[in-house]
Short mmCIF file of C-alpha atoms in Angstrom, two decimals:
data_model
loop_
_atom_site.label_atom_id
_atom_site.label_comp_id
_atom_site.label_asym_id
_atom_site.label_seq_id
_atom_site.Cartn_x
_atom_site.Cartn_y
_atom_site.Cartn_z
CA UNK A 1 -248.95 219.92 -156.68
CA UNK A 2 -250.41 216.89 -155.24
CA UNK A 3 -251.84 216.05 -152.11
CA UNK A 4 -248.84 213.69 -150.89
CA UNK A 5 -246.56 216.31 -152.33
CA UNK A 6 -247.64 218.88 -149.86
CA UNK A 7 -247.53 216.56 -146.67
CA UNK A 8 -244.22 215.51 -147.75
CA UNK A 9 -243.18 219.14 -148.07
CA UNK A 10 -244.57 220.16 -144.71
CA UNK A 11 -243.11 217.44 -143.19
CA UNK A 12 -239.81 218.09 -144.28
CA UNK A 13 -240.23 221.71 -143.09
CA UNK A 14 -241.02 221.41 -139.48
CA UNK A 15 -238.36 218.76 -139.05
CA UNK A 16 -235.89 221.45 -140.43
CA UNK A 17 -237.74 223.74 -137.51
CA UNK A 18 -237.58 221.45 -134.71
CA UNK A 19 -233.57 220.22 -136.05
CA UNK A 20 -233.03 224.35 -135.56
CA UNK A 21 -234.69 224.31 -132.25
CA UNK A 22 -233.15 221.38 -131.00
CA UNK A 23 -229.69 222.81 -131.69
CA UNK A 24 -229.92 225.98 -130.62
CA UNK A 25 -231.35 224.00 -126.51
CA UNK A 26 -228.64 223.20 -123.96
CA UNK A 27 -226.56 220.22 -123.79
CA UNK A 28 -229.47 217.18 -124.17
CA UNK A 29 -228.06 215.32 -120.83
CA UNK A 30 -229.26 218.29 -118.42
CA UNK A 31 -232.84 217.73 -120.20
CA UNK A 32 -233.19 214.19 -119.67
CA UNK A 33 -232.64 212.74 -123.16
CA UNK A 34 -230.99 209.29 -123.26
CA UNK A 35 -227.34 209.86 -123.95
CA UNK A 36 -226.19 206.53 -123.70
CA UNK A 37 -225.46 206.02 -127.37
CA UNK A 38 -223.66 209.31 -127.84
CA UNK A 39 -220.08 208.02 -128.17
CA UNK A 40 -216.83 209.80 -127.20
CA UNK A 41 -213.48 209.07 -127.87
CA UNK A 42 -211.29 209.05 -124.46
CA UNK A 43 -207.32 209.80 -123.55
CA UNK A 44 -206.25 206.34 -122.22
CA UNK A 45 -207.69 203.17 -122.52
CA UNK A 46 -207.72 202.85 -118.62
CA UNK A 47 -211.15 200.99 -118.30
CA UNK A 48 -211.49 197.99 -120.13
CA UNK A 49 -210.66 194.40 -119.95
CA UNK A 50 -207.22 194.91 -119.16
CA UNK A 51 -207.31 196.67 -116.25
CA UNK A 52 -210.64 195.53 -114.75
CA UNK A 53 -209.97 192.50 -114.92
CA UNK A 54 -209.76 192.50 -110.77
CA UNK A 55 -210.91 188.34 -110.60
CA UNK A 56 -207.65 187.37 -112.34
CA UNK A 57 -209.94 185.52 -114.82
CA UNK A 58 -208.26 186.36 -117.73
CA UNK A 59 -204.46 185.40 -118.99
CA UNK A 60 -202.24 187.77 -120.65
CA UNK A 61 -199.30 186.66 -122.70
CA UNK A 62 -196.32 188.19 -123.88
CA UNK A 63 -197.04 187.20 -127.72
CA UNK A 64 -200.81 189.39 -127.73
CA UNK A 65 -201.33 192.85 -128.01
CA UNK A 66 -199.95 194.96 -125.63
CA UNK A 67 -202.50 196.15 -122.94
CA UNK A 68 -201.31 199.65 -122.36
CA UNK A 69 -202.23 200.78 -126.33
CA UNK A 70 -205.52 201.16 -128.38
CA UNK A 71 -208.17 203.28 -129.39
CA UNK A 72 -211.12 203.80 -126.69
CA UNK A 73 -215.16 204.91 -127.73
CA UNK A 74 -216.84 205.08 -124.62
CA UNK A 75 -220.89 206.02 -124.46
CA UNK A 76 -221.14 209.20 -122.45
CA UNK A 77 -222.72 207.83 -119.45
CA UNK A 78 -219.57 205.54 -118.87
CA UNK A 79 -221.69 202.45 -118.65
CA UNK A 80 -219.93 201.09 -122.17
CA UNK A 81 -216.78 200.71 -123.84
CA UNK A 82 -215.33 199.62 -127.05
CA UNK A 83 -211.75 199.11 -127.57
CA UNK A 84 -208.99 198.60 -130.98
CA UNK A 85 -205.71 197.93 -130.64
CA UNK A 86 -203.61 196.26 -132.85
CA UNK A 87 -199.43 195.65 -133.26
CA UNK A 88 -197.51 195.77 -136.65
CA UNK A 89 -194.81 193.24 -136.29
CA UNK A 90 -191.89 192.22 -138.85
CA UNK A 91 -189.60 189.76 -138.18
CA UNK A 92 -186.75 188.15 -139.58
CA UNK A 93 -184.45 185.79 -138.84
CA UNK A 94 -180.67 184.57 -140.65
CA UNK A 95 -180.34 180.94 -140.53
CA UNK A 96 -177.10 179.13 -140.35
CA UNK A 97 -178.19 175.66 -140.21
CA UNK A 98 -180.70 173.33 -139.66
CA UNK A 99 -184.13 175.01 -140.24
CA UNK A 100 -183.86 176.98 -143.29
CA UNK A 101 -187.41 175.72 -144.88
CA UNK A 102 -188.95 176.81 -141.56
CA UNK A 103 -190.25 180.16 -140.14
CA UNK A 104 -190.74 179.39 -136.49
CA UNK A 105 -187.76 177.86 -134.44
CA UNK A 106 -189.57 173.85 -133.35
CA UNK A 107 -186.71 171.63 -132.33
CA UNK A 108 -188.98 169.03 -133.75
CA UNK A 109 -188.14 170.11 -137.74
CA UNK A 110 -184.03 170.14 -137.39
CA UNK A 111 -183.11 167.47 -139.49
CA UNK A 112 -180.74 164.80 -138.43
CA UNK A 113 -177.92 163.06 -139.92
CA UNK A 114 -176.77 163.87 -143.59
CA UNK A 115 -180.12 165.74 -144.15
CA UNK A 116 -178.63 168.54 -141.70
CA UNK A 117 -176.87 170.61 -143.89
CA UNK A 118 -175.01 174.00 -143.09
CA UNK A 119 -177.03 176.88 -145.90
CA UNK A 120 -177.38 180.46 -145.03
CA UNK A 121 -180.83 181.86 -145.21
CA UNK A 122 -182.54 184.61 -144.83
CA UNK A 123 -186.18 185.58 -144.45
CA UNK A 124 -188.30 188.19 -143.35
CA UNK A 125 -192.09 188.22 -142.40
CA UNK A 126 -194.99 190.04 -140.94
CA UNK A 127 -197.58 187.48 -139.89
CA UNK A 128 -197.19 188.18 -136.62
CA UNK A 129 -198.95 191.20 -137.03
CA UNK A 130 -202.45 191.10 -134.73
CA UNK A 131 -205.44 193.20 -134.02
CA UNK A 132 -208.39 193.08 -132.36
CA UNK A 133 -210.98 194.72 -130.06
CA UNK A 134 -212.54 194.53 -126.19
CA UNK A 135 -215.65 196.07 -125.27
CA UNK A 136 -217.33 195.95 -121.58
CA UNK A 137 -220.74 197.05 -120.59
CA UNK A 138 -222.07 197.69 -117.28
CA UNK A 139 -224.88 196.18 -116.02
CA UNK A 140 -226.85 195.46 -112.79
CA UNK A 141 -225.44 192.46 -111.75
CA UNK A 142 -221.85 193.85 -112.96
CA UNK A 143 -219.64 194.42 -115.73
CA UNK A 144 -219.56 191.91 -119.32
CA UNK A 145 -216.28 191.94 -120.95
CA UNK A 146 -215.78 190.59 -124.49
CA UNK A 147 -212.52 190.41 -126.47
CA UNK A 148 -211.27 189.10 -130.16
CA UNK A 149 -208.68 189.21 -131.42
CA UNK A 150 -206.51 187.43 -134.79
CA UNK A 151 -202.93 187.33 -136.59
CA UNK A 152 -202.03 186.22 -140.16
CA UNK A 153 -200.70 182.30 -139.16
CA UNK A 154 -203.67 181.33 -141.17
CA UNK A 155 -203.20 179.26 -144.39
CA UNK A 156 -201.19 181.16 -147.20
CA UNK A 157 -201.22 184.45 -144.63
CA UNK A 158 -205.17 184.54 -143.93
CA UNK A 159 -206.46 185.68 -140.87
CA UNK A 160 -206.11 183.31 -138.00
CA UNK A 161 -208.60 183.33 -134.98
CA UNK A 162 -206.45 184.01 -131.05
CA UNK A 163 -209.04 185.10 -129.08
CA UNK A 164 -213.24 185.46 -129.00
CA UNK A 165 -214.48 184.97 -125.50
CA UNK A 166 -216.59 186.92 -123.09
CA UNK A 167 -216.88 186.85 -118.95
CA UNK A 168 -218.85 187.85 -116.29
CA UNK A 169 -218.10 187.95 -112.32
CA UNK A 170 -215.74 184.53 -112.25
CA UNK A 171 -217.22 182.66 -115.26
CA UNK A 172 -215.40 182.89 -119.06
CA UNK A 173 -216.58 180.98 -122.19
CA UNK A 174 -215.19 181.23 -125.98
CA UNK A 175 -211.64 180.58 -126.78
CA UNK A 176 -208.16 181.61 -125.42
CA UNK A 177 -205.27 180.39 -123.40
CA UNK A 178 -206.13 176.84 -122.09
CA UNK A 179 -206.19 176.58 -117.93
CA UNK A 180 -203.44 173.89 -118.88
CA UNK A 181 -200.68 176.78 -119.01
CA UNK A 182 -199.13 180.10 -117.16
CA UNK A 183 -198.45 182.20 -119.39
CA UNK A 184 -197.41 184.61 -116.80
CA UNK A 185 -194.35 182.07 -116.22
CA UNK A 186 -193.13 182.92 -119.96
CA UNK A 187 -190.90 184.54 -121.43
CA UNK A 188 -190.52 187.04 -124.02
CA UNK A 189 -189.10 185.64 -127.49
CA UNK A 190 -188.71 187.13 -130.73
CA UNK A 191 -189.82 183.88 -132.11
CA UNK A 192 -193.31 183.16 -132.16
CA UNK A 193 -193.16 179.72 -130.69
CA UNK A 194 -190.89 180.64 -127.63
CA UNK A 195 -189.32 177.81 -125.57
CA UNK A 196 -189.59 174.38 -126.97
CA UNK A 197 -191.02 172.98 -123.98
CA UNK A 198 -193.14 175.89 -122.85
CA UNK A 199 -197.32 174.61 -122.44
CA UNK A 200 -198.98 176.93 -124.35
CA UNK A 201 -202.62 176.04 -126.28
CA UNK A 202 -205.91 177.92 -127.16
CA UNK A 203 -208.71 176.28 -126.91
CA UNK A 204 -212.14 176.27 -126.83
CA UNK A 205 -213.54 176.92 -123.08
CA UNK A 206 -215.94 176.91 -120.37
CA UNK A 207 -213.89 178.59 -117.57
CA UNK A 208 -214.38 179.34 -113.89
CA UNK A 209 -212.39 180.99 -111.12
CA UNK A 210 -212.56 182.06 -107.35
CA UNK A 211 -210.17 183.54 -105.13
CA UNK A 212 -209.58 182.46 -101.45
CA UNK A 213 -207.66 183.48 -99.00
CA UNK A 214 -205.54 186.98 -99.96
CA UNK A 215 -203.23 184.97 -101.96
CA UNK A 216 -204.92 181.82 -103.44
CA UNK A 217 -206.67 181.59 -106.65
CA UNK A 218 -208.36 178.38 -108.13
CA UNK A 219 -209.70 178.20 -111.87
CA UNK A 220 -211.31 174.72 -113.42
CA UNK A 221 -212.55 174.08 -116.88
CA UNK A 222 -213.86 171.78 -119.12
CA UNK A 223 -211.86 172.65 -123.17
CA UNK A 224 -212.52 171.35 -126.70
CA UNK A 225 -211.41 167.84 -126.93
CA UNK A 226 -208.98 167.45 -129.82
CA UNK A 227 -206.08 164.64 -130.32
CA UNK A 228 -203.02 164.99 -131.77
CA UNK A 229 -202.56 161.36 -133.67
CA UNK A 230 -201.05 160.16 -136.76
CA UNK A 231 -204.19 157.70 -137.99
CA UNK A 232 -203.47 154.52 -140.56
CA UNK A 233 -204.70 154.68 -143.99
CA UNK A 234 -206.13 151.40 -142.15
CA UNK A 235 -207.79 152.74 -139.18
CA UNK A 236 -210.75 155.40 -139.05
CA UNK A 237 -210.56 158.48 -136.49
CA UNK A 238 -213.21 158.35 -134.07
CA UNK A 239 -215.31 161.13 -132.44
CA UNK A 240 -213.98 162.45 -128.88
CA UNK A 241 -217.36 162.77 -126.76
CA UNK A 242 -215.84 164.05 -123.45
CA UNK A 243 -214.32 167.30 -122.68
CA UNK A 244 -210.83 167.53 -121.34
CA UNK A 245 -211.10 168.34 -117.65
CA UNK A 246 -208.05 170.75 -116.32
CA UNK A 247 -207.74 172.36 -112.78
CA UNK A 248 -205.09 174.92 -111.31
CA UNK A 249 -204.19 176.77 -108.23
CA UNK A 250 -201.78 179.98 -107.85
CA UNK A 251 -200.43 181.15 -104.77
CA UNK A 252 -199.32 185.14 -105.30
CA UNK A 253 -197.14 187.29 -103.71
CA UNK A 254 -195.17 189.94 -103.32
CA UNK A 255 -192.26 188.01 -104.93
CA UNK A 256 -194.11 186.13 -107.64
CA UNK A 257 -196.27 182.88 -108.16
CA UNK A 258 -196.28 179.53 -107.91
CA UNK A 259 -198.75 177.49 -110.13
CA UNK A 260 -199.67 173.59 -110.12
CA UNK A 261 -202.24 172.58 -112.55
CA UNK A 262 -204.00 169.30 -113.92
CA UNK A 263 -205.38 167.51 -116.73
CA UNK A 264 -207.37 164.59 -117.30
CA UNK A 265 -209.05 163.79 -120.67
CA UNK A 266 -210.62 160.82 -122.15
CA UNK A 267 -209.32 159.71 -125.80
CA UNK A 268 -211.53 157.74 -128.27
CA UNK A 269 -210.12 155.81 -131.17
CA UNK A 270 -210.50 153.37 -133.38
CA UNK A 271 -208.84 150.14 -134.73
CA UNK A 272 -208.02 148.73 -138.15
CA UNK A 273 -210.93 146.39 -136.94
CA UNK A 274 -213.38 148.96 -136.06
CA UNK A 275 -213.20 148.68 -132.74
CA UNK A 276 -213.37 151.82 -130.14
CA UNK A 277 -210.85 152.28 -127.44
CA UNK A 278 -211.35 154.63 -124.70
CA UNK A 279 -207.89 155.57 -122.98
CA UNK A 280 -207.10 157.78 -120.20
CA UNK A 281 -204.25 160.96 -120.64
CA UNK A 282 -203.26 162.92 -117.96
CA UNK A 283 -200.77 165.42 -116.97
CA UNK A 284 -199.27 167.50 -114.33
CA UNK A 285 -197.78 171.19 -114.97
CA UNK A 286 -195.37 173.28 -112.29
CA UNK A 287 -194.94 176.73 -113.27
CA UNK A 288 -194.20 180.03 -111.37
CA UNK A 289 -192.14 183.11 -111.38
CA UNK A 290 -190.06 184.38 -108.82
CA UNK A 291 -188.48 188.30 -108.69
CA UNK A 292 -184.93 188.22 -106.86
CA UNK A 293 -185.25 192.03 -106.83
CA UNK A 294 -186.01 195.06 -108.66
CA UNK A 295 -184.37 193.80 -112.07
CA UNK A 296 -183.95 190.44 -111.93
CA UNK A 297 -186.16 187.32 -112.16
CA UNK A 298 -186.68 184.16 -112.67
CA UNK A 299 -189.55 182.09 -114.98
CA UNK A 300 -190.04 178.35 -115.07
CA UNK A 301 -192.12 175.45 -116.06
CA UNK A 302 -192.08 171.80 -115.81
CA UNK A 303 -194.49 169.82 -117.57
CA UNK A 304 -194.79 165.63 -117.90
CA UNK A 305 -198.01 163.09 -118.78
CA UNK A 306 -199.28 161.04 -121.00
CA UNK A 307 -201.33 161.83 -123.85
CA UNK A 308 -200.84 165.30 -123.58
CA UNK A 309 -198.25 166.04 -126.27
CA UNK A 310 -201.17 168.85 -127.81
CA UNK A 311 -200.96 171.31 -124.96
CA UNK A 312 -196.44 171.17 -125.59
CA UNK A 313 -195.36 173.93 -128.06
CA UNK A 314 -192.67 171.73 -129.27
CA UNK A 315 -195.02 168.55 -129.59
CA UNK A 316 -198.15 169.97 -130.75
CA UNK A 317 -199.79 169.32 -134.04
CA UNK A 318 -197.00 165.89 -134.64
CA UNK A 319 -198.88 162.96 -133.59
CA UNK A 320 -197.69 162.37 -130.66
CA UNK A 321 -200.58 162.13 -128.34
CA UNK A 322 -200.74 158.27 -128.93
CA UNK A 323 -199.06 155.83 -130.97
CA UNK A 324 -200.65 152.74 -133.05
CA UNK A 325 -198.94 148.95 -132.57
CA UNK A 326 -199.66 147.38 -135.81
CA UNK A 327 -198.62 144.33 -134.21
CA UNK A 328 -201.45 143.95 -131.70
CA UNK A 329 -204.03 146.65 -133.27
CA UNK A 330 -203.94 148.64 -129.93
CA UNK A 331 -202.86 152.27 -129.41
CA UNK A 332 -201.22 153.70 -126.50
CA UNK A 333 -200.78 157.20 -125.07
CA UNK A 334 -197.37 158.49 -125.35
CA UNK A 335 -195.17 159.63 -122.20
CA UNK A 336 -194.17 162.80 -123.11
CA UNK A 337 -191.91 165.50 -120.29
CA UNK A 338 -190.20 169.38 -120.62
CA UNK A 339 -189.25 172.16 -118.95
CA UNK A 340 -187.57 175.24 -118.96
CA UNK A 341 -185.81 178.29 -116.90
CA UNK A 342 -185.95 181.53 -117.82
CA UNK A 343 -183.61 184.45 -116.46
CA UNK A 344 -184.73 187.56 -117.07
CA UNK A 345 -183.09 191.11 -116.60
CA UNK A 346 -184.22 194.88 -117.05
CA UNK A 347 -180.64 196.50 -118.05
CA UNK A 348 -182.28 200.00 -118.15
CA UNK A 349 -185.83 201.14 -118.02
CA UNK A 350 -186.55 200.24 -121.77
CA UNK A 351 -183.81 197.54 -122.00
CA UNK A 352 -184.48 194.03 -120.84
CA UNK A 353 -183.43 190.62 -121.92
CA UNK A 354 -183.93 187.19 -121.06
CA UNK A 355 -181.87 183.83 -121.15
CA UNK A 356 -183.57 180.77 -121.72
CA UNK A 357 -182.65 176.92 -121.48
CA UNK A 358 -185.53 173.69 -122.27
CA UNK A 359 -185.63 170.22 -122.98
CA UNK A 360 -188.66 168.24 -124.61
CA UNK A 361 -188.33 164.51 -124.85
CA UNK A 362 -190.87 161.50 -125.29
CA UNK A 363 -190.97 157.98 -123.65
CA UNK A 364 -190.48 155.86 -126.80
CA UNK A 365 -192.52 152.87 -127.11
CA UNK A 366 -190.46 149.71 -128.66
CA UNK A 367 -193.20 149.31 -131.71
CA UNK A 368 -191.66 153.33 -132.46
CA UNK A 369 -189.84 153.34 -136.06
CA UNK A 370 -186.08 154.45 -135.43
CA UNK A 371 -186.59 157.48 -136.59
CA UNK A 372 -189.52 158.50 -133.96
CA UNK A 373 -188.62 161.74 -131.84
CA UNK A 374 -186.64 160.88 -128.64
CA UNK A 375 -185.50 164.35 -127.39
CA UNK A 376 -184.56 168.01 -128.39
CA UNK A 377 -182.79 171.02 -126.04
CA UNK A 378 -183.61 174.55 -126.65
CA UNK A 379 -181.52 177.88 -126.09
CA UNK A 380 -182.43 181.37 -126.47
CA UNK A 381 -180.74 184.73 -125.52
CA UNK A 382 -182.03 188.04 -126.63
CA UNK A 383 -182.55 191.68 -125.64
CA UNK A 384 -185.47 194.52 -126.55
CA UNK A 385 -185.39 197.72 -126.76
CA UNK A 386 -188.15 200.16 -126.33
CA UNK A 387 -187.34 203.12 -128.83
CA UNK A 388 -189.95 205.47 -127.91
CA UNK A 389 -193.92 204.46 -126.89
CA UNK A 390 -195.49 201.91 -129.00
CA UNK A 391 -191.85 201.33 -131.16
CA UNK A 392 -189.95 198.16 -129.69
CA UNK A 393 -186.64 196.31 -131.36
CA UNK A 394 -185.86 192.97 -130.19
CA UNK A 395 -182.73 190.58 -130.90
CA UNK A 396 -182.35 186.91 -130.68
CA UNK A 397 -180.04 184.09 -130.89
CA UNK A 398 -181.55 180.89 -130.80
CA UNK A 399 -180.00 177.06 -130.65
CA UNK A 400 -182.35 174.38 -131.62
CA UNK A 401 -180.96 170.11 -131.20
CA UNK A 402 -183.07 167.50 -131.73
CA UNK A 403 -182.22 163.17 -131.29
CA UNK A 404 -184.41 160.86 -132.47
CA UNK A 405 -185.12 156.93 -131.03
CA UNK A 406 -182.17 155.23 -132.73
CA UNK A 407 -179.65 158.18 -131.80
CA UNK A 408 -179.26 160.38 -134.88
CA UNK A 409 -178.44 164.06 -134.12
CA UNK A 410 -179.19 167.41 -135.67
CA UNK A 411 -178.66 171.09 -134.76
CA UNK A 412 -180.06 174.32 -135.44
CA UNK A 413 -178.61 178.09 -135.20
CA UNK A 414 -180.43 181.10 -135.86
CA UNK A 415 -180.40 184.86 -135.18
CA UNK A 416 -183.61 186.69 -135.91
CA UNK A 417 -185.20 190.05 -134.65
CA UNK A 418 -188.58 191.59 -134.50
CA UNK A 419 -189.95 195.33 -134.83
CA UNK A 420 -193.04 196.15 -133.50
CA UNK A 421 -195.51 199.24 -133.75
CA UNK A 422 -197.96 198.68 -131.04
CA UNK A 423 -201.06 201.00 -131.21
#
């Protein structure tokens, strides 16, 4: 037996020893050793990002993963935790008219005119379905909370980024639901996109926020630039250098909130000549909920500006931000308005429904072609049911009308439902 042979062997030995020794000693925390990357798993996830959240920093929508579920490792000196959670969702939906080549319920894809045709359909999908994780550390100058999360709207049912951010004290950065929004003013749907006219965006964020007062809070940030146009084969798209500026305040109280936030962003383009315009969009958002008692309430949002047809459910993603005269080689930013109410009503401790009317509509330029979007109303009435804990059945009927600039007319019915399994 060689020389390395024996050291090996004795090496092996008297780490066998000490492993016995070491096992057979009390609990390693009354002796000093570092615990902190022992894990254990916990009862309730009652210490994370959800609940210790006490700045308010952070915005919580109906649509993401519950915050009452998941599956908590904490380190056994407390200091860190690491949260899953995740929801299974299936939906379907029977459509009478109107949208049958279309999952989600936008006002903006009814057909109008002879194209409107009255086809039953039926569908079912699970791209809803999300998951994701939070973790928070402790440190000296306080606690660092982190969250991602995705669905499965991606391209051909690929994963699909929500949320990655992290914060500290009043300061968030990564991406999530744009300071341009409540989403504590919104409903719950069984469609995905919810109220036509409802302001609702992700984006890509440098947040801050700071109470005053016991019932104030202000948050400003500066988000991803990104415009919604339809470009010319003629014209080139040009390079946004300035982030979009947005500022809110919320009063709280016992009754509700009432929210007014602000926007102001800066839009390059370019012309069919090369040449770079700057233009100004703004906008102005009123939002709030208000609890008549016990059972009842009541959600709402207006929303109107120009140039901000990206941060509008209904709107976003169509072009609509500004429109190109071919006539003069100028663009313009659009004028673009919505709103909604929202009734909502707890029948029964796991019974609750809500009732929800919206309109969307655009200023139309005269350079518009006569079949540019001029306005669409919105309907929704549903109920959910909470089986048992983490097993939830909702039910929806949903009326969709759109009108376009030279007065053609289309509607939509639908009735769809939704099961989730939230864990």
């Amino acid at each position: 037996m060689g020389v390395r042979t024996k050291l090996l062997l004795a090496v092996l030995i008297i780490s066998g020893f000490n492993y016995k020794l070491v096992e057979a000693q009390e609990p390693a925390v009354e002796k000093g050793i570092d615990t902190s990357f022992v894990v254990v798993v916990m009862d309730k996830p009652d210490t994370v990002i959800s609940s210790t959240d006490t700045s308010g920093i952070v915005d919580f929508h109906p649509q993401d993963s519950p915050q009452e579920t998941g599956f908590l490792i904490t380190t056994q000196d407390g200091k860190s935790q690491l949260l899953f959670r995740g929801s299974i969702r299936m939906n379907g939906a029977i459509d009478l008219n109107g949208l049958q080549n279309k999952e989600n319920f936008q006002t903006l894809d009814i057909p109008v005119g002879d194209k409107n045709i009255s086809e039953t359909r039926f569908f079912l999908s699970a791209r809803q379905t999300r998951f994701g994780m939070e973790a928070q550390k402790e440190t000296n100058g306080g606690p660092i909370a982190m969250r991602i999360e995705g669905d499965f709207f991606g391209k051909e049912n690929s994963l699909r980024l929500r949320h990655a951010y992290g914060s500290f004290r009043d300061y968030l950065v990564g991406q999530t639901w744009s300071v341009f929004g409540d989403p504590l003013a919104l409903p719950w749907t069984v469609d995905f996109e919810g109220p036509n006219s409802s302001v609702l965006e992700r984006t890509v964020q440098m947040r801050y926020s700071s109470t005053f007062g016991n019932k104030y809070r202000f948050t400003a940030s500066l988000e991803a630039p990104s415009v919604d146009l339809i470009v010319p084969d003629s014209v080139q798209a040009a390079y946004q250098s300035i982030p979009d500026v947005i500022a809110r305040i919320r009063k709280s109280g016992n009754n509700g909130h009432i929210q007014f936030a602000a926007l102001i962003r800066n839009i390059n383009v370019k012309t069919a000549l090369g040449n770079k315009e700057n233009l100004i969009g703004y906008g102005f958002l009123l939002s709030g909920r208000y609890n008549i008692n016990a059972k009842n309430h009541l959600l709402m949002q207006f929303v109107n500006g120009q140039g901000i047809a990206r941060y509008i459910t209904a709107l976003t993603g169509r072009g609509l931000d500004i429109v190109y005269n071919s006539a003069n080689d100028e663009f313009e930013t659009l004028n673009v308005y919505g709103g909604f109410i929202s009734y909502g009503i707890n029948w029964a401790d796991h019974l609750f429904s809500y009732f929800t009317p919206g309109i969307t509509g655009a200023i139309n330029k005269p350079y518009q072609p006569d079949n540019a979007f001029r306005f669409s109303g919105y309907f929704s009435a549903n109920i959910f049911w909470d089986i048992i804990e983490g097993l939830r059945f909702g039910g929806e009927y949903s009326y969709g009308s759109r009108i376009n600039k030279n007065g053609e007319w289309g509607g939509a019915n639908r009735f769809s439902f939704i099961v989730y399994y939230d864990f």
